[in-house]
Amino acid sequence: MSLLDVRQLRKRFGGLVVTRDVSITLGKGDRVALIGPNGAGKTTFVNLVTGHVRPDGGTVLLDGKDVTRASPTARVRAGLVRSFQVTRLFSEMTPEEHIALAMLQRLGRSRRIFADFRSMPDVVDEADRILSLFNLSGIARVPVGAIAYGQQRLLEVALVMALKPKVLLLDEPAAGVPSADIALIERALAQLPADLAVLMIDHDMDFVFRFARKVIVLAAGGVIFDGTPQAVAADARVRQAYLGSYADDRGTA
Ligand SMILES: Nc1ncnc2c1ncn2[C@@H]1O[C@H](COP(=O)(O)OP(=O)(O)OP(=O)(O)O)[C@@H](O)[C@H]1O
């Protein structure tokens, strides 16, 4: 059974159809990229799946359970977690505090005991483990406002991992990251748990093609391609909608 099974999702904003009967499935260990030109409806699709926007039609099944009407928080508790395109960190808090707070929320412990998290060995151990997985141990206690942007983006992914997702939706994890730091993000993504299902949106095609084993292309709200990274650059419809110059530049014409 699929971990995430999205069927015939539909959304319009006024007269504009932004999501056109989109169906996708994600299974354990999948690494899928969702790409498409600006305005294709990628972020809206993610918002529909996570419950931040209400669909006009269609269903979202998580681990076989219908969550189409569930709140975003209920979906997170059920294992459907996303990262955001724009950084949502608190500049005065440290990476360690961010991770601990996310864990306490997951564990349903009161936020009032947050100040004492260092006396909770389970929280400290897991925070250490997650921070070291993302190579952030050295700056665990430095306020976020004082760390590099690439490290902030890494922390965003680390943070969603503290929520123990089954399905992870990554919205442009490399956006705004200097090219020298992209490798850091890639290394962290390569270390995500093998059975986690991951759907990633990104604009950097080389980055996407190295990560994904399957690519879905959206254009004008509908799926126009669903297949391997090797096949996508050769697909005529995709080239027309989106990749043209990229594919030509790479000599795959
Ligand atoms: N809340 C909204 N109200 C009205 N129109 C919206 C709303 N959200 C998105 N849109 C429109 O829906 C279309 C799809 O937007 P969306 O952000 O989902 O595309 P995208 O593929 O993620 O684009 P980008 O790559 O630029 O982030 C756009 O034309 C956008 O202007």
PDB file of C-alpha atoms and ligand atoms in Angstrom:
ATOM      1  CA  MET A   1       0.000   0.000   0.000  1.00  0.00           C
ATOM      2  CA  SER A   2       1.183   3.543  -0.740  1.00  0.00           C
ATOM      3  CA  LEU A   3       2.176   5.792   2.128  1.00  0.00           C
ATOM      4  CA  LEU A   4       0.710   8.792   0.317  1.00  0.00           C
ATOM      5  CA  ASP A   5      -2.032   8.339  -2.242  1.00  0.00           C
ATOM      6  CA  VAL A   6      -3.371  11.556  -3.774  1.00  0.00           C
ATOM      7  CA  ARG A   7      -6.329  11.084  -6.082  1.00  0.00           C
ATOM      8  CA  GLN A   8      -7.821  13.550  -8.542  1.00  0.00           C
ATOM      9  CA  LEU A   9      -6.999  16.640  -6.497  1.00  0.00           C
ATOM     10  CA  ARG A  10      -8.644  19.806  -7.836  1.00  0.00           C
ATOM     11  CA  LYS A  11      -8.375  23.475  -6.944  1.00  0.00           C
ATOM     12  CA  ARG A  12      -9.323  26.722  -8.603  1.00  0.00           C
ATOM     13  CA  PHE A  13      -8.673  30.272  -7.463  1.00  0.00           C
ATOM     14  CA  GLY A  14     -11.488  32.344  -9.005  1.00  0.00           C
ATOM     15  CA  GLY A  15     -11.434  31.515 -12.703  1.00  0.00           C
ATOM     16  CA  LEU A  16      -7.942  30.010 -12.615  1.00  0.00           C
ATOM     17  CA  VAL A  17      -7.638  26.223 -12.372  1.00  0.00           C
ATOM     18  CA  VAL A  18      -4.433  25.755 -10.391  1.00  0.00           C
ATOM     19  CA  THR A  19      -4.666  22.015  -9.672  1.00  0.00           C
ATOM     20  CA  ARG A  20      -6.180  19.905 -12.428  1.00  0.00           C
ATOM     21  CA  ASP A  21      -7.125  16.384 -11.278  1.00  0.00           C
ATOM     22  CA  VAL A  22      -3.645  15.622  -9.988  1.00  0.00           C
ATOM     23  CA  SER A  23      -3.004  12.049  -8.798  1.00  0.00           C
ATOM     24  CA  ILE A  24       0.292  10.841  -7.387  1.00  0.00           C
ATOM     25  CA  THR A  25       1.429   8.055  -5.090  1.00  0.00           C
ATOM     26  CA  LEU A  26       4.473   7.807  -2.853  1.00  0.00           C
ATOM     27  CA  GLY A  27       5.703   4.577  -1.332  1.00  0.00           C
ATOM     28  CA  LYS A  28       8.326   3.727   1.284  1.00  0.00           C
ATOM     29  CA  GLY A  29      11.773   4.906   0.240  1.00  0.00           C
ATOM     30  CA  ASP A  30      10.548   6.856  -2.809  1.00  0.00           C
ATOM     31  CA  ARG A  31      12.560   9.890  -3.910  1.00  0.00           C
ATOM     32  CA  VAL A  32      10.329  11.916  -6.202  1.00  0.00           C
ATOM     33  CA  ALA A  33      10.882  15.403  -7.625  1.00  0.00           C
ATOM     34  CA  LEU A  34       7.983  17.682  -8.550  1.00  0.00           C
ATOM     35  CA  ILE A  35       9.081  20.256 -11.112  1.00  0.00           C
ATOM     36  CA  GLY A  36       7.420  22.694 -13.488  1.00  0.00           C
ATOM     37  CA  PRO A  37       7.587  26.301 -14.653  1.00  0.00           C
ATOM     38  CA  ASN A  38       6.772  29.220 -12.347  1.00  0.00           C
ATOM     39  CA  GLY A  39       3.075  29.299 -11.558  1.00  0.00           C
ATOM     40  CA  ALA A  40       2.540  25.636 -12.570  1.00  0.00           C
ATOM     41  CA  GLY A  41       0.858  24.950  -9.230  1.00  0.00           C
ATOM     42  CA  LYS A  42       3.580  23.095  -7.324  1.00  0.00           C
ATOM     43  CA  THR A  43       3.303  24.996  -4.039  1.00  0.00           C
ATOM     44  CA  THR A  44      -0.495  24.932  -4.204  1.00  0.00           C
ATOM     45  CA  PHE A  45      -0.356  21.165  -4.670  1.00  0.00           C
ATOM     46  CA  VAL A  46       1.833  20.797  -1.574  1.00  0.00           C
ATOM     47  CA  ASN A  47      -0.518  23.116   0.361  1.00  0.00           C
ATOM     48  CA  LEU A  48      -3.495  20.959  -0.641  1.00  0.00           C
ATOM     49  CA  VAL A  49      -1.722  17.780   0.452  1.00  0.00           C
ATOM     50  CA  THR A  50      -0.683  19.239   3.815  1.00  0.00           C
ATOM     51  CA  GLY A  51      -4.085  20.785   4.526  1.00  0.00           C
ATOM     52  CA  HIS A  52      -2.982  24.435   4.326  1.00  0.00           C
ATOM     53  CA  VAL A  53      -5.370  24.953   1.388  1.00  0.00           C
ATOM     54  CA  ARG A  54      -8.761  23.219   0.968  1.00  0.00           C
ATOM     55  CA  PRO A  55      -9.273  21.288  -2.257  1.00  0.00           C
ATOM     56  CA  ASP A  56     -12.417  21.641  -4.391  1.00  0.00           C
ATOM     57  CA  GLY A  57     -12.320  17.904  -5.071  1.00  0.00           C
ATOM     58  CA  GLY A  58     -10.257  14.756  -4.760  1.00  0.00           C
ATOM     59  CA  THR A  59      -8.850  12.782  -1.833  1.00  0.00           C
ATOM     60  CA  VAL A  60      -5.620  12.519   0.133  1.00  0.00           C
ATOM     61  CA  LEU A  61      -4.893   9.153   1.769  1.00  0.00           C
ATOM     62  CA  LEU A  62      -2.057   8.813   4.256  1.00  0.00           C
ATOM     63  CA  ASP A  63      -1.121   5.236   5.055  1.00  0.00           C
ATOM     64  CA  GLY A  64      -4.570   4.225   3.802  1.00  0.00           C
ATOM     65  CA  LYS A  65      -6.426   6.758   5.979  1.00  0.00           C
ATOM     66  CA  ASP A  66      -8.480   9.544   4.418  1.00  0.00           C
ATOM     67  CA  VAL A  67      -7.012  12.841   5.696  1.00  0.00           C
ATOM     68  CA  THR A  68      -8.585  15.111   3.052  1.00  0.00           C
ATOM     69  CA  ARG A  69     -10.460  17.101   5.703  1.00  0.00           C
ATOM     70  CA  ALA A  70      -7.890  16.747   8.511  1.00  0.00           C
ATOM     71  CA  SER A  71      -6.096  19.835   9.875  1.00  0.00           C
ATOM     72  CA  PRO A  72      -2.421  20.414   9.026  1.00  0.00           C
ATOM     73  CA  THR A  73      -1.511  19.579  12.654  1.00  0.00           C
ATOM     74  CA  ALA A  74      -3.407  16.285  12.572  1.00  0.00           C
ATOM     75  CA  ARG A  75      -1.575  15.375   9.345  1.00  0.00           C
ATOM     76  CA  VAL A  76       1.795  16.163  10.932  1.00  0.00           C
ATOM     77  CA  ARG A  77       0.891  13.900  13.870  1.00  0.00           C
ATOM     78  CA  ALA A  78      -0.013  11.180  11.377  1.00  0.00           C
ATOM     79  CA  GLY A  79       3.449  11.489   9.768  1.00  0.00           C
ATOM     80  CA  LEU A  80       2.908  13.893   6.847  1.00  0.00           C
ATOM     81  CA  VAL A  81       5.463  16.675   7.289  1.00  0.00           C
ATOM     82  CA  ARG A  82       6.668  19.515   5.083  1.00  0.00           C
ATOM     83  CA  SER A  83       9.450  22.033   5.028  1.00  0.00           C
ATOM     84  CA  PHE A  84       8.768  25.563   3.821  1.00  0.00           C
ATOM     85  CA  GLN A  85      10.233  27.487   0.892  1.00  0.00           C
ATOM     86  CA  VAL A  86      10.946  30.422   3.151  1.00  0.00           C
ATOM     87  CA  THR A  87      12.907  30.120   6.348  1.00  0.00           C
ATOM     88  CA  ARG A  88      10.708  30.068   9.452  1.00  0.00           C
ATOM     89  CA  LEU A  89      13.303  29.981  12.189  1.00  0.00           C
ATOM     90  CA  PHE A  90      13.613  32.161  15.297  1.00  0.00           C
ATOM     91  CA  SER A  91      16.835  34.160  15.102  1.00  0.00           C
ATOM     92  CA  GLU A  92      17.401  34.263  18.849  1.00  0.00           C
ATOM     93  CA  MET A  93      16.968  30.523  19.389  1.00  0.00           C
ATOM     94  CA  THR A  94      19.760  28.000  18.855  1.00  0.00           C
ATOM     95  CA  PRO A  95      19.561  24.931  16.578  1.00  0.00           C
ATOM     96  CA  GLU A  96      19.484  22.709  19.667  1.00  0.00           C
ATOM     97  CA  GLU A  97      16.522  24.641  21.084  1.00  0.00           C
ATOM     98  CA  HIS A  98      14.641  24.472  17.770  1.00  0.00           C
ATOM     99  CA  ILE A  99      15.041  20.696  17.597  1.00  0.00           C
ATOM    100  CA  ALA A 100      14.111  20.228  21.266  1.00  0.00           C
ATOM    101  CA  LEU A 101      10.980  22.338  20.858  1.00  0.00           C
ATOM    102  CA  ALA A 102       9.885  20.359  17.790  1.00  0.00           C
ATOM    103  CA  MET A 103      10.457  17.103  19.677  1.00  0.00           C
ATOM    104  CA  LEU A 104       8.513  18.249  22.731  1.00  0.00           C
ATOM    105  CA  GLN A 105       5.624  19.183  20.453  1.00  0.00           C
ATOM    106  CA  ARG A 106       5.774  15.756  18.819  1.00  0.00           C
ATOM    107  CA  LEU A 107       5.875  14.029  22.174  1.00  0.00           C
ATOM    108  CA  GLY A 108       2.944  16.121  23.390  1.00  0.00           C
ATOM    109  CA  ARG A 109       4.893  17.458  26.375  1.00  0.00           C
ATOM    110  CA  SER A 110       4.010  20.868  27.682  1.00  0.00           C
ATOM    111  CA  ARG A 111       5.868  23.827  26.245  1.00  0.00           C
ATOM    112  CA  ARG A 112       6.195  25.093  29.796  1.00  0.00           C
ATOM    113  CA  ILE A 113       8.871  22.478  30.456  1.00  0.00           C
ATOM    114  CA  PHE A 114      10.861  23.650  27.431  1.00  0.00           C
ATOM    115  CA  ALA A 115      13.231  25.634  29.629  1.00  0.00           C
ATOM    116  CA  ASP A 116      14.265  22.360  31.277  1.00  0.00           C
ATOM    117  CA  PHE A 117      14.826  20.264  28.172  1.00  0.00           C
ATOM    118  CA  ARG A 118      18.531  19.818  28.985  1.00  0.00           C
ATOM    119  CA  SER A 119      17.516  17.717  31.988  1.00  0.00           C
ATOM    120  CA  MET A 120      15.683  15.273  29.690  1.00  0.00           C
ATOM    121  CA  PRO A 121      18.213  12.737  28.407  1.00  0.00           C
ATOM    122  CA  ASP A 122      15.921  11.365  25.677  1.00  0.00           C
ATOM    123  CA  VAL A 123      15.395  14.845  24.202  1.00  0.00           C
ATOM    124  CA  VAL A 124      19.069  15.836  24.446  1.00  0.00           C
ATOM    125  CA  ASP A 125      20.267  12.530  22.922  1.00  0.00           C
ATOM    126  CA  GLU A 126      17.896  12.677  19.991  1.00  0.00           C
ATOM    127  CA  ALA A 127      18.623  16.369  19.361  1.00  0.00           C
ATOM    128  CA  ASP A 128      22.360  15.541  19.338  1.00  0.00           C
ATOM    129  CA  ARG A 129      21.795  12.683  16.914  1.00  0.00           C
ATOM    130  CA  ILE A 130      19.739  14.794  14.487  1.00  0.00           C
ATOM    131  CA  LEU A 131      22.144  17.753  14.642  1.00  0.00           C
ATOM    132  CA  SER A 132      25.125  15.516  13.959  1.00  0.00           C
ATOM    133  CA  LEU A 133      23.304  13.841  11.040  1.00  0.00           C
ATOM    134  CA  PHE A 134      23.043  17.293   9.469  1.00  0.00           C
ATOM    135  CA  ASN A 135      26.560  18.347  10.427  1.00  0.00           C
ATOM    136  CA  LEU A 136      25.252  21.049  12.755  1.00  0.00           C
ATOM    137  CA  SER A 137      26.745  19.843  16.055  1.00  0.00           C
ATOM    138  CA  GLY A 138      29.447  22.519  16.024  1.00  0.00           C
ATOM    139  CA  ILE A 139      26.858  25.310  16.059  1.00  0.00           C
ATOM    140  CA  ALA A 140      24.222  23.590  18.216  1.00  0.00           C
ATOM    141  CA  ARG A 141      24.245  26.399  20.769  1.00  0.00           C
ATOM    142  CA  VAL A 142      24.791  29.393  18.496  1.00  0.00           C
ATOM    143  CA  PRO A 143      21.745  31.647  17.893  1.00  0.00           C
ATOM    144  CA  VAL A 144      20.286  31.023  14.438  1.00  0.00           C
ATOM    145  CA  GLY A 145      20.688  34.706  13.553  1.00  0.00           C
ATOM    146  CA  ALA A 146      24.462  34.228  13.689  1.00  0.00           C
ATOM    147  CA  ILE A 147      24.760  31.117  11.470  1.00  0.00           C
ATOM    148  CA  ALA A 148      25.167  30.928   7.679  1.00  0.00           C
ATOM    149  CA  TYR A 149      22.054  30.807   5.463  1.00  0.00           C
ATOM    150  CA  GLY A 150      22.994  27.373   4.093  1.00  0.00           C
ATOM    151  CA  GLN A 151      23.117  26.069   7.665  1.00  0.00           C
ATOM    152  CA  GLN A 152      19.726  27.634   8.397  1.00  0.00           C
ATOM    153  CA  ARG A 153      18.237  25.713   5.475  1.00  0.00           C
ATOM    154  CA  LEU A 154      19.869  22.536   6.786  1.00  0.00           C
ATOM    155  CA  LEU A 155      18.345  23.220  10.174  1.00  0.00           C
ATOM    156  CA  GLU A 156      14.918  23.477   8.524  1.00  0.00           C
ATOM    157  CA  VAL A 157      15.275  19.936   7.219  1.00  0.00           C
ATOM    158  CA  ALA A 158      16.714  18.755  10.549  1.00  0.00           C
ATOM    159  CA  LEU A 159      13.702  20.287  12.256  1.00  0.00           C
ATOM    160  CA  VAL A 160      11.167  18.395  10.190  1.00  0.00           C
ATOM    161  CA  MET A 161      13.080  15.179  10.903  1.00  0.00           C
ATOM    162  CA  ALA A 162      12.502  15.796  14.631  1.00  0.00           C
ATOM    163  CA  LEU A 163       8.801  15.304  13.835  1.00  0.00           C
ATOM    164  CA  LYS A 164       9.501  11.703  12.704  1.00  0.00           C
ATOM    165  CA  PRO A 165       7.780  11.882   9.314  1.00  0.00           C
ATOM    166  CA  LYS A 166       6.700   8.931   7.194  1.00  0.00           C
ATOM    167  CA  VAL A 167       6.163  11.234   4.222  1.00  0.00           C
ATOM    168  CA  LEU A 168       8.323  14.326   3.788  1.00  0.00           C
ATOM    169  CA  LEU A 169       7.485  17.165   1.401  1.00  0.00           C
ATOM    170  CA  LEU A 170      10.449  19.455   0.773  1.00  0.00           C
ATOM    171  CA  ASP A 171       9.597  22.811  -0.806  1.00  0.00           C
ATOM    172  CA  GLU A 172      12.763  24.135  -2.454  1.00  0.00           C
ATOM    173  CA  PRO A 173      15.249  23.049   0.231  1.00  0.00           C
ATOM    174  CA  ALA A 174      18.127  24.599  -1.722  1.00  0.00           C
ATOM    175  CA  ALA A 175      16.427  27.927  -2.538  1.00  0.00           C
ATOM    176  CA  GLY A 176      18.768  30.842  -1.913  1.00  0.00           C
ATOM    177  CA  VAL A 177      21.607  28.594  -0.782  1.00  0.00           C
ATOM    178  CA  PRO A 178      24.991  29.653  -2.207  1.00  0.00           C
ATOM    179  CA  SER A 179      26.157  27.062  -4.735  1.00  0.00           C
ATOM    180  CA  ALA A 180      29.178  26.258  -2.568  1.00  0.00           C
ATOM    181  CA  ASP A 181      26.801  25.039   0.161  1.00  0.00           C
ATOM    182  CA  ILE A 182      24.468  22.965  -2.041  1.00  0.00           C
ATOM    183  CA  ALA A 183      26.674  19.935  -1.391  1.00  0.00           C
ATOM    184  CA  LEU A 184      25.905  20.242   2.341  1.00  0.00           C
ATOM    185  CA  ILE A 185      22.184  19.999   1.657  1.00  0.00           C
ATOM    186  CA  GLU A 186      22.683  17.105  -0.738  1.00  0.00           C
ATOM    187  CA  ARG A 187      24.770  15.213   1.783  1.00  0.00           C
ATOM    188  CA  ALA A 188      22.062  15.671   4.412  1.00  0.00           C
ATOM    189  CA  LEU A 189      19.310  14.555   2.013  1.00  0.00           C
ATOM    190  CA  ALA A 190      21.352  11.472   1.115  1.00  0.00           C
ATOM    191  CA  GLN A 191      21.338  10.535   4.795  1.00  0.00           C
ATOM    192  CA  LEU A 192      17.582  10.669   5.290  1.00  0.00           C
ATOM    193  CA  PRO A 193      16.148   7.347   6.542  1.00  0.00           C
ATOM    194  CA  ALA A 194      15.943   4.850   3.676  1.00  0.00           C
ATOM    195  CA  ASP A 195      12.249   4.040   4.186  1.00  0.00           C
ATOM    196  CA  LEU A 196      11.078   7.675   4.333  1.00  0.00           C
ATOM    197  CA  ALA A 197       8.974   8.724   1.318  1.00  0.00           C
ATOM    198  CA  VAL A 198      10.220  12.078  -0.018  1.00  0.00           C
ATOM    199  CA  LEU A 199       8.666  14.483  -2.527  1.00  0.00           C
ATOM    200  CA  MET A 200      10.889  17.450  -3.366  1.00  0.00           C
ATOM    201  CA  ILE A 201      10.081  20.626  -5.263  1.00  0.00           C
ATOM    202  CA  ASP A 202      13.047  22.500  -6.654  1.00  0.00           C
ATOM    203  CA  HIS A 203      14.109  24.640  -9.580  1.00  0.00           C
ATOM    204  CA  ASP A 204      17.728  23.518  -9.773  1.00  0.00           C
ATOM    205  CA  MET A 205      17.533  20.749 -12.347  1.00  0.00           C
ATOM    206  CA  ASP A 206      20.959  19.260 -11.691  1.00  0.00           C
ATOM    207  CA  PHE A 207      20.153  19.087  -7.990  1.00  0.00           C
ATOM    208  CA  VAL A 208      16.758  17.509  -8.704  1.00  0.00           C
ATOM    209  CA  PHE A 209      18.128  14.966 -11.143  1.00  0.00           C
ATOM    210  CA  ARG A 210      20.803  13.789  -8.719  1.00  0.00           C
ATOM    211  CA  PHE A 211      18.254  13.323  -5.934  1.00  0.00           C
ATOM    212  CA  ALA A 212      15.185  11.873  -7.627  1.00  0.00           C
ATOM    213  CA  ARG A 213      14.539   8.410  -8.934  1.00  0.00           C
ATOM    214  CA  LYS A 214      11.228   9.617 -10.361  1.00  0.00           C
ATOM    215  CA  VAL A 215      10.193  13.010 -11.734  1.00  0.00           C
ATOM    216  CA  ILE A 216       6.682  14.441 -12.024  1.00  0.00           C
ATOM    217  CA  VAL A 217       6.221  17.530 -14.191  1.00  0.00           C
ATOM    218  CA  LEU A 218       3.336  19.939 -13.595  1.00  0.00           C
ATOM    219  CA  ALA A 219       2.304  22.530 -16.178  1.00  0.00           C
ATOM    220  CA  ALA A 220      -0.758  24.759 -15.887  1.00  0.00           C
ATOM    221  CA  GLY A 221      -1.936  22.713 -12.894  1.00  0.00           C
ATOM    222  CA  GLY A 222      -1.854  19.283 -14.579  1.00  0.00           C
ATOM    223  CA  VAL A 223       0.645  16.413 -14.654  1.00  0.00           C
ATOM    224  CA  ILE A 224       2.280  16.291 -18.095  1.00  0.00           C
ATOM    225  CA  PHE A 225       5.002  13.763 -17.277  1.00  0.00           C
ATOM    226  CA  ASP A 226       5.644  11.042 -14.701  1.00  0.00           C
ATOM    227  CA  GLY A 227       8.773   8.964 -15.210  1.00  0.00           C
ATOM    228  CA  THR A 228      12.519   8.644 -14.745  1.00  0.00           C
ATOM    229  CA  PRO A 229      14.979  11.562 -14.655  1.00  0.00           C
ATOM    230  CA  GLN A 230      16.628  10.083 -17.748  1.00  0.00           C
ATOM    231  CA  ALA A 231      13.363  10.138 -19.715  1.00  0.00           C
ATOM    232  CA  VAL A 232      12.205  13.597 -18.651  1.00  0.00           C
ATOM    233  CA  ALA A 233      14.777  15.619 -20.581  1.00  0.00           C
ATOM    234  CA  ALA A 234      13.891  13.730 -23.768  1.00  0.00           C
ATOM    235  CA  ASP A 235      10.120  14.175 -23.433  1.00  0.00           C
ATOM    236  CA  ALA A 236       8.830  16.528 -26.096  1.00  0.00           C
ATOM    237  CA  ARG A 237       5.955  17.967 -24.037  1.00  0.00           C
ATOM    238  CA  VAL A 238       8.229  18.691 -21.093  1.00  0.00           C
ATOM    239  CA  ARG A 239      10.830  20.295 -23.308  1.00  0.00           C
ATOM    240  CA  GLN A 240       8.181  22.505 -24.782  1.00  0.00           C
ATOM    241  CA  ALA A 241       6.656  23.462 -21.430  1.00  0.00           C
ATOM    242  CA  TYR A 242       9.763  23.894 -19.459  1.00  0.00           C
ATOM    243  CA  LEU A 243      13.095  22.315 -20.144  1.00  0.00           C
ATOM    244  CA  GLY A 244      13.826  23.392 -23.726  1.00  0.00           C
ATOM    245  CA  SER A 245      16.999  25.359 -23.363  1.00  0.00           C
ATOM    246  CA  TYR A 246      18.185  23.267 -20.424  1.00  0.00           C
ATOM    247  CA  ALA A 247      17.955  20.006 -22.402  1.00  0.00           C
ATOM    248  CA  ASP A 248      19.550  21.630 -25.439  1.00  0.00           C
ATOM    249  CA  ASP A 249      22.394  23.023 -23.347  1.00  0.00           C
ATOM    250  CA  ARG A 250      23.122  19.532 -22.098  1.00  0.00           C
ATOM    251  CA  GLY A 251      23.258  18.161 -25.594  1.00  0.00           C
ATOM    252  CA  THR A 252      20.351  15.799 -25.119  1.00  0.00           C
ATOM    253  CA  ALA A 253      18.434  17.205 -28.065  1.00  0.00           C
TER     254      ALA A 253
HETATM  255  N1  LIG B   1      -4.175  32.094  -2.650  1.00  0.00           N
HETATM  256  C1  LIG B   1      -4.194  32.306  -3.959  1.00  0.00           C
HETATM  257  N2  LIG B   1      -5.144  33.049  -4.540  1.00  0.00           N
HETATM  258  C2  LIG B   1      -5.164  33.267  -5.868  1.00  0.00           C
HETATM  259  N3  LIG B   1      -4.281  32.756  -6.737  1.00  0.00           N
HETATM  260  C3  LIG B   1      -3.293  31.995  -6.226  1.00  0.00           C
HETATM  261  C4  LIG B   1      -3.186  31.730  -4.820  1.00  0.00           C
HETATM  262  N4  LIG B   1      -2.100  30.932  -4.623  1.00  0.00           N
HETATM  263  C5  LIG B   1      -1.567  30.726  -5.836  1.00  0.00           C
HETATM  264  N5  LIG B   1      -2.267  31.356  -6.805  1.00  0.00           N
HETATM  265  C6  LIG B   1      -1.986  31.317  -8.248  1.00  0.00           C
HETATM  266  O1  LIG B   1      -1.966  29.959  -8.610  1.00  0.00           O
HETATM  267  C7  LIG B   1      -0.961  29.709  -9.589  1.00  0.00           C
HETATM  268  C8  LIG B   1      -0.029  28.609  -9.110  1.00  0.00           C
HETATM  269  O2  LIG B   1       0.774  29.091  -8.039  1.00  0.00           O
HETATM  270  P1  LIG B   1       1.812  28.195  -7.250  1.00  0.00           P
HETATM  271  O3  LIG B   1       2.497  29.071  -6.264  1.00  0.00           O
HETATM  272  O4  LIG B   1       1.143  26.976  -6.744  1.00  0.00           O
HETATM  273  O5  LIG B   1       2.808  27.780  -8.418  1.00  0.00           O
HETATM  274  P2  LIG B   1       4.276  27.214  -8.324  1.00  0.00           P
HETATM  275  O6  LIG B   1       4.372  26.175  -9.380  1.00  0.00           O
HETATM  276  O7  LIG B   1       4.585  26.779  -6.942  1.00  0.00           O
HETATM  277  O8  LIG B   1       5.148  28.468  -8.707  1.00  0.00           O
HETATM  278  P3  LIG B   1       6.633  28.894  -8.289  1.00  0.00           P
HETATM  279  O9  LIG B   1       7.538  27.932  -8.982  1.00  0.00           O
HETATM  280  O10 LIG B   1       6.739  30.286  -8.834  1.00  0.00           O
HETATM  281  O11 LIG B   1       6.734  28.830  -6.781  1.00  0.00           O
HETATM  282  C9  LIG B   1      -0.272  31.035  -9.841  1.00  0.00           C
HETATM  283  O12 LIG B   1      -0.847  31.618 -10.992  1.00  0.00           O
HETATM  284  C10 LIG B   1      -0.614  31.843  -8.603  1.00  0.00           C
HETATM  285  O13 LIG B   1      -0.640  33.213  -8.904  1.00  0.00           O
END
